[in-house]
Amino acid sequence: MNKTKYSIDRRYINKRPNVRPGDRLKTGSPAFFVAHDTGNPGADAEAHYKYFNRQTDRDASAQVFIDDQRILEIIPTGTGTHPAERAHHVIRNVTTDNERFGYDANYAALGVELCYGTSRAGRTISFSEAYKRFVWYLAYCCEKWNKNPSTHIASHKQLDPGRKNDCEQALASGGKTLKNLITDVAAEMATPINVPDFVQLPTVVAQYLIDTYISPAWFASQQAGDEIGKKHYHNLANNLRMAAGIPLIPGHPAAPITKLHKSNAQEIIFNWLSPGWFKARADGNTALANQFNAYANHLRRAAGIPVE
């Protein structure tokens, strides 16, 4: 999965027994995850941070609040540098969590809250954007701690069916079910990361090759009246520029980074860099030989050629 798809904000509420006792989870890292919704339509993550940071009258909290713009951890979860701490997100006298997972949810699980709906003041939280972040965060946690979404994510309603309807009530407002949520979390975990098969050519390397080799070759072709040679070296220089993100026309925006043609890389290496490397070796100039070798490897990577 793409672990950098969204950022995780961390701003912790003050420690107080009723909201953030400061104790670590008994399991060290989270043993499972409880999917909640806030039951407070239109209130975003920031609003819940402020509420729990000043709360003194009730034992209630959760570690994470997710809206359509951010993922906010208000109690440490273990995704950052602080170890996971417990929160009061499931009433203690229910036993479903103990029967299903072997632990009280408050001492072993993260409470992850989905912000949703429209407030009386008209603040509307985009369900689709909040849901995408909710899915991604649960997938991130399952991936981090090697948990199966189908067995390690429970809704608050499942753990306390006599009193609670979350997170199913929020999911229903966006046309989703708990089954959809579990399926979407698993799909998020399975989404491949699109890794490019080439590496951008450093601009200093591209400019060196253009100035040192390609431009002189272009001028030589011009003097010889070789129009085909001129066009070839002109295109070769532009291909290097596009592989390095250098604008084709000075003062204009650069074109998107593109993969260098393998034939371009091989031509430059064979015609210029390899002869330069052999001469530098013969002259005992190790530094220059290493430079030629490094430039050749940059060209190979820019063209997607494996470098041993």
Coordinates of C-alpha atoms in Angstrom, one line a residue:
M1 CA 0.0 0.0 0.0
N2 CA 1.0 3.6 -0.4
K3 CA 2.0 4.6 3.2
T4 CA 2.5 8.3 2.2
K5 CA -0.9 8.8 0.5
Y6 CA -2.1 11.0 3.5
S7 CA -0.2 12.7 6.3
I8 CA -1.0 11.9 9.9
D9 CA -1.2 15.0 12.2
R10 CA -0.3 14.5 15.9
R11 CA -1.4 17.0 18.5
Y12 CA -2.0 15.4 21.9
I13 CA -4.5 16.5 24.5
N14 CA -3.4 17.1 28.0
K15 CA -3.1 14.1 30.3
R16 CA -6.1 13.7 32.7
P17 CA -7.5 10.5 34.1
N18 CA -10.8 10.8 32.4
V19 CA -9.6 11.4 28.9
R20 CA -5.9 10.6 28.6
P21 CA -4.6 8.6 31.5
G22 CA -1.1 8.4 30.0
D23 CA -0.9 4.6 30.4
R24 CA 0.5 2.5 27.6
L25 CA -1.7 -0.2 26.1
K26 CA -1.4 -3.5 27.9
T27 CA -0.5 -5.1 24.6
G28 CA 2.2 -2.6 23.8
S29 CA 1.2 -2.1 20.2
P30 CA -2.5 -2.2 19.3
A31 CA -4.1 -5.6 19.3
F32 CA -7.1 -4.5 17.3
F33 CA -9.0 -1.5 16.1
V34 CA -12.4 -0.1 16.9
A35 CA -14.1 1.8 14.2
H36 CA -16.3 4.6 15.6
D37 CA -18.1 7.6 14.3
T38 CA -18.4 10.8 16.4
G39 CA -22.2 10.9 16.5
N40 CA -21.7 14.6 16.2
P41 CA -22.6 15.6 12.6
G42 CA -20.6 18.4 11.1
A43 CA -17.9 18.5 13.9
D44 CA -14.5 18.0 12.5
A45 CA -11.3 16.6 14.0
E46 CA -10.2 20.0 15.3
A47 CA -13.5 20.5 17.1
H48 CA -13.1 17.1 18.8
Y49 CA -9.5 17.9 19.8
K50 CA -10.7 21.1 21.5
Y51 CA -13.6 19.3 23.2
F52 CA -11.5 16.5 24.7
N53 CA -8.7 18.8 25.6
R54 CA -11.0 20.7 28.0
Q55 CA -13.2 17.8 29.0
T56 CA -13.3 17.1 32.8
D57 CA -16.7 15.8 33.5
R58 CA -16.9 12.4 31.7
D59 CA -14.7 9.5 31.0
A60 CA -14.5 9.5 27.3
S61 CA -12.0 9.8 24.5
A62 CA -10.5 8.2 21.4
Q63 CA -7.1 8.2 19.9
V64 CA -7.9 9.3 16.4
F65 CA -10.3 11.7 14.7
I66 CA -10.6 11.7 10.9
D67 CA -12.5 14.3 8.8
D68 CA -12.4 15.3 5.1
Q69 CA -9.2 17.2 5.5
R70 CA -7.0 15.6 8.1
I71 CA -6.2 12.6 10.2
L72 CA -5.6 13.8 13.7
E73 CA -4.2 11.7 16.6
I74 CA -5.0 13.3 19.9
I75 CA -3.7 10.5 22.0
P76 CA -0.5 8.6 21.0
T77 CA -1.2 5.5 18.9
G78 CA 2.3 4.2 18.2
T79 CA 2.3 5.3 14.6
G80 CA 4.7 8.1 15.5
T81 CA 7.6 8.2 18.0
H82 CA 5.4 8.0 21.1
P83 CA 4.2 4.5 22.2
A84 CA 0.4 3.8 22.1
E85 CA -1.6 4.9 25.1
R86 CA -5.1 3.9 26.2
A87 CA -8.3 5.9 25.8
H88 CA -11.8 5.6 27.0
H89 CA -13.7 4.7 23.8
V90 CA -15.7 1.5 24.8
I91 CA -17.7 1.3 28.0
R92 CA -15.9 -1.1 30.4
N93 CA -18.9 -3.2 31.5
V94 CA -19.5 -4.8 28.1
T95 CA -17.8 -8.1 27.5
T96 CA -17.9 -8.6 23.8
D97 CA -14.4 -7.2 23.3
N98 CA -13.0 -9.5 25.9
E99 CA -14.8 -12.5 24.4
R100 CA -13.7 -11.7 20.9
F101 CA -10.2 -10.4 21.3
G102 CA -9.2 -11.4 24.9
Y103 CA -8.8 -7.9 26.0
D104 CA -10.8 -4.9 27.1
A105 CA -10.8 -2.5 24.1
N106 CA -9.7 0.5 26.1
Y107 CA -6.5 -1.3 27.1
A108 CA -5.6 -3.0 23.8
A109 CA -7.2 -1.2 20.9
L110 CA -7.2 2.1 19.1
G111 CA -10.4 4.0 18.8
V112 CA -10.6 5.5 15.4
E113 CA -13.4 8.1 14.9
L114 CA -15.0 9.1 11.6
C115 CA -16.2 12.6 11.4
Y116 CA -19.3 13.0 9.2
G117 CA -22.5 14.9 8.4
T118 CA -23.8 18.4 8.5
S119 CA -24.0 20.6 11.6
R120 CA -26.9 22.9 12.5
A121 CA -24.6 25.8 11.5
G122 CA -24.3 24.3 8.0
R123 CA -20.8 22.8 8.2
T124 CA -20.7 19.8 6.0
I125 CA -18.0 17.2 6.1
S126 CA -17.5 15.5 2.7
F127 CA -18.2 11.9 3.3
S128 CA -16.2 10.6 0.4
E129 CA -13.0 12.5 1.4
A130 CA -13.4 11.6 5.1
Y131 CA -14.1 8.0 4.2
K132 CA -11.0 7.7 2.0
R133 CA -8.9 8.9 4.9
F134 CA -10.7 6.6 7.3
V135 CA -10.1 3.6 5.1
W136 CA -6.4 4.5 4.5
Y137 CA -5.7 5.0 8.2
L138 CA -7.2 1.7 9.2
A139 CA -5.2 0.0 6.3
Y140 CA -2.1 1.8 7.5
C141 CA -2.5 0.5 11.0
C142 CA -3.3 -3.1 9.8
E143 CA -0.2 -3.0 7.6
K144 CA 2.0 -1.6 10.4
W145 CA 1.0 -4.2 13.0
N146 CA 0.3 -7.1 10.6
K147 CA -3.4 -7.3 11.3
N148 CA -6.2 -8.8 9.2
P149 CA -9.0 -6.2 8.6
S150 CA -11.7 -8.9 8.6
T151 CA -10.7 -10.2 12.0
H152 CA -9.0 -7.2 13.7
I153 CA -11.4 -4.3 12.9
A154 CA -14.6 -4.1 14.9
S155 CA -17.3 -1.5 15.0
H156 CA -18.4 0.1 18.2
K157 CA -21.9 -1.3 17.5
Q158 CA -20.5 -4.8 17.3
L159 CA -18.9 -4.5 20.7
D160 CA -21.8 -2.7 22.4
P161 CA -24.9 -3.5 20.3
G162 CA -27.4 -2.6 23.0
R163 CA -26.3 1.1 23.1
K164 CA -24.3 2.0 20.1
N165 CA -24.9 2.4 16.3
D166 CA -21.4 3.6 15.3
C167 CA -19.7 3.5 12.9
E168 CA -22.5 2.0 10.9
Q169 CA -24.7 5.1 11.2
A170 CA -22.1 7.3 9.6
L171 CA -21.3 4.7 6.9
A172 CA -24.9 4.5 6.0
S173 CA -25.1 8.2 5.5
G174 CA -22.6 7.8 2.6
G175 CA -24.1 4.6 1.2
K176 CA -21.5 2.3 2.8
T177 CA -21.8 -0.7 5.2
L178 CA -19.3 -2.2 7.7
K179 CA -18.7 -5.0 5.2
N180 CA -17.8 -2.4 2.6
L181 CA -15.4 -0.8 5.0
I182 CA -13.6 -4.0 5.7
T183 CA -13.4 -4.8 2.0
D184 CA -12.1 -1.3 1.2
V185 CA -9.4 -1.5 3.9
A186 CA -8.2 -4.8 2.5
A187 CA -8.2 -3.4 -1.0
E188 CA -6.2 -0.3 0.2
M189 CA -3.6 -2.6 1.7
A190 CA -3.4 -4.6 -1.5
T191 CA -3.0 -1.5 -3.8
P192 CA 0.4 -1.6 -5.5
I193 CA 2.7 1.4 -5.3
N194 CA 3.4 2.7 -8.7
V195 CA 7.2 2.9 -8.6
P196 CA 8.7 4.4 -11.8
D197 CA 11.1 2.2 -13.6
F198 CA 13.6 5.0 -14.0
V199 CA 15.3 7.7 -11.9
Q200 CA 15.5 11.3 -12.9
L201 CA 18.8 12.3 -14.4
P202 CA 20.6 14.9 -12.3
T203 CA 20.6 18.3 -14.0
V204 CA 24.3 18.7 -13.4
V205 CA 25.0 15.5 -15.3
A206 CA 22.7 16.3 -18.1
Q207 CA 24.2 19.8 -18.5
Y208 CA 27.8 18.5 -18.4
L209 CA 27.1 16.0 -21.1
I210 CA 25.4 18.6 -23.3
D211 CA 28.1 21.2 -22.9
T212 CA 31.1 18.8 -23.1
Y213 CA 30.0 16.3 -25.8
I214 CA 26.7 17.0 -27.5
S215 CA 27.1 20.7 -28.3
P216 CA 30.5 20.2 -29.8
A217 CA 29.2 17.3 -31.9
W218 CA 26.3 19.5 -33.1
F219 CA 28.7 22.3 -34.1
A220 CA 30.9 19.8 -35.9
S221 CA 27.9 18.5 -37.9
Q222 CA 26.9 22.1 -38.7
Q223 CA 30.3 22.8 -40.1
A224 CA 30.3 19.6 -42.2
G225 CA 26.8 20.4 -43.6
D226 CA 25.5 17.3 -41.9
E227 CA 21.8 18.1 -41.4
I228 CA 21.0 14.6 -40.2
G229 CA 23.8 14.8 -37.6
K230 CA 22.6 18.2 -36.5
K231 CA 19.0 17.0 -35.9
H232 CA 20.3 13.9 -34.1
Y233 CA 22.4 15.8 -31.6
H234 CA 19.6 18.4 -31.2
N235 CA 17.2 15.6 -30.2
L236 CA 19.8 13.9 -28.0
A237 CA 20.3 17.1 -26.0
N238 CA 16.6 17.6 -25.6
N239 CA 16.1 14.0 -24.5
L240 CA 18.7 14.6 -21.8
R241 CA 17.0 17.9 -20.8
M242 CA 13.6 16.1 -20.5
A243 CA 15.2 13.3 -18.4
A244 CA 16.6 15.9 -16.0
G245 CA 13.7 18.3 -15.9
I246 CA 15.6 21.1 -17.7
P247 CA 13.3 23.5 -19.7
L248 CA 13.7 23.0 -23.5
I249 CA 13.5 26.7 -23.9
P250 CA 15.2 28.9 -21.3
G251 CA 12.7 30.8 -19.2
H252 CA 9.9 28.4 -20.0
P253 CA 8.5 25.7 -17.7
A254 CA 10.1 22.3 -17.9
A255 CA 8.3 19.4 -19.5
P256 CA 7.4 16.5 -17.3
I257 CA 10.3 14.2 -16.4
T258 CA 10.6 11.5 -19.0
K259 CA 12.5 8.2 -19.2
L260 CA 15.7 8.5 -21.3
H261 CA 15.9 6.2 -24.3
K262 CA 18.2 3.3 -23.7
S263 CA 19.9 3.9 -27.1
N264 CA 20.7 7.5 -26.0
A265 CA 22.3 6.3 -22.8
Q266 CA 24.3 3.6 -24.6
E267 CA 25.4 6.0 -27.3
I268 CA 26.8 8.5 -24.8
I269 CA 28.4 5.8 -22.6
F270 CA 30.0 4.1 -25.6
N271 CA 31.1 7.1 -27.6
W272 CA 32.3 9.4 -24.8
L273 CA 32.2 8.2 -21.2
S274 CA 33.9 4.8 -21.7
P275 CA 36.8 6.3 -23.7
G276 CA 37.1 9.0 -21.1
W277 CA 37.1 6.4 -18.3
F278 CA 39.9 4.3 -20.0
K279 CA 42.0 7.4 -20.6
A280 CA 41.6 8.6 -17.0
R281 CA 42.6 5.1 -15.8
A282 CA 45.6 5.1 -18.0
D283 CA 46.6 8.5 -16.7
G284 CA 46.2 7.4 -13.1
N285 CA 43.4 10.0 -12.6
T286 CA 41.2 7.9 -10.3
A287 CA 38.9 10.8 -9.4
L288 CA 38.1 11.5 -13.1
A289 CA 37.6 7.8 -13.8
N290 CA 35.1 7.6 -10.9
Q291 CA 33.3 10.6 -12.3
F292 CA 32.9 9.0 -15.7
N293 CA 31.6 5.8 -14.0
A294 CA 29.1 7.7 -11.9
Y295 CA 27.8 9.6 -14.9
A296 CA 27.4 6.4 -16.8
N297 CA 25.4 4.9 -14.0
H298 CA 23.2 8.0 -13.8
L299 CA 22.4 7.6 -17.5
R300 CA 21.6 3.9 -17.0
R301 CA 19.2 4.6 -14.1
A302 CA 17.6 7.4 -16.2
A303 CA 17.0 4.9 -18.9
G304 CA 15.8 2.1 -16.6
I305 CA 18.9 0.0 -17.2
P306 CA 19.9 -2.1 -14.1
V307 CA 23.0 -0.9 -12.4
E308 CA 25.0 -3.6 -10.6

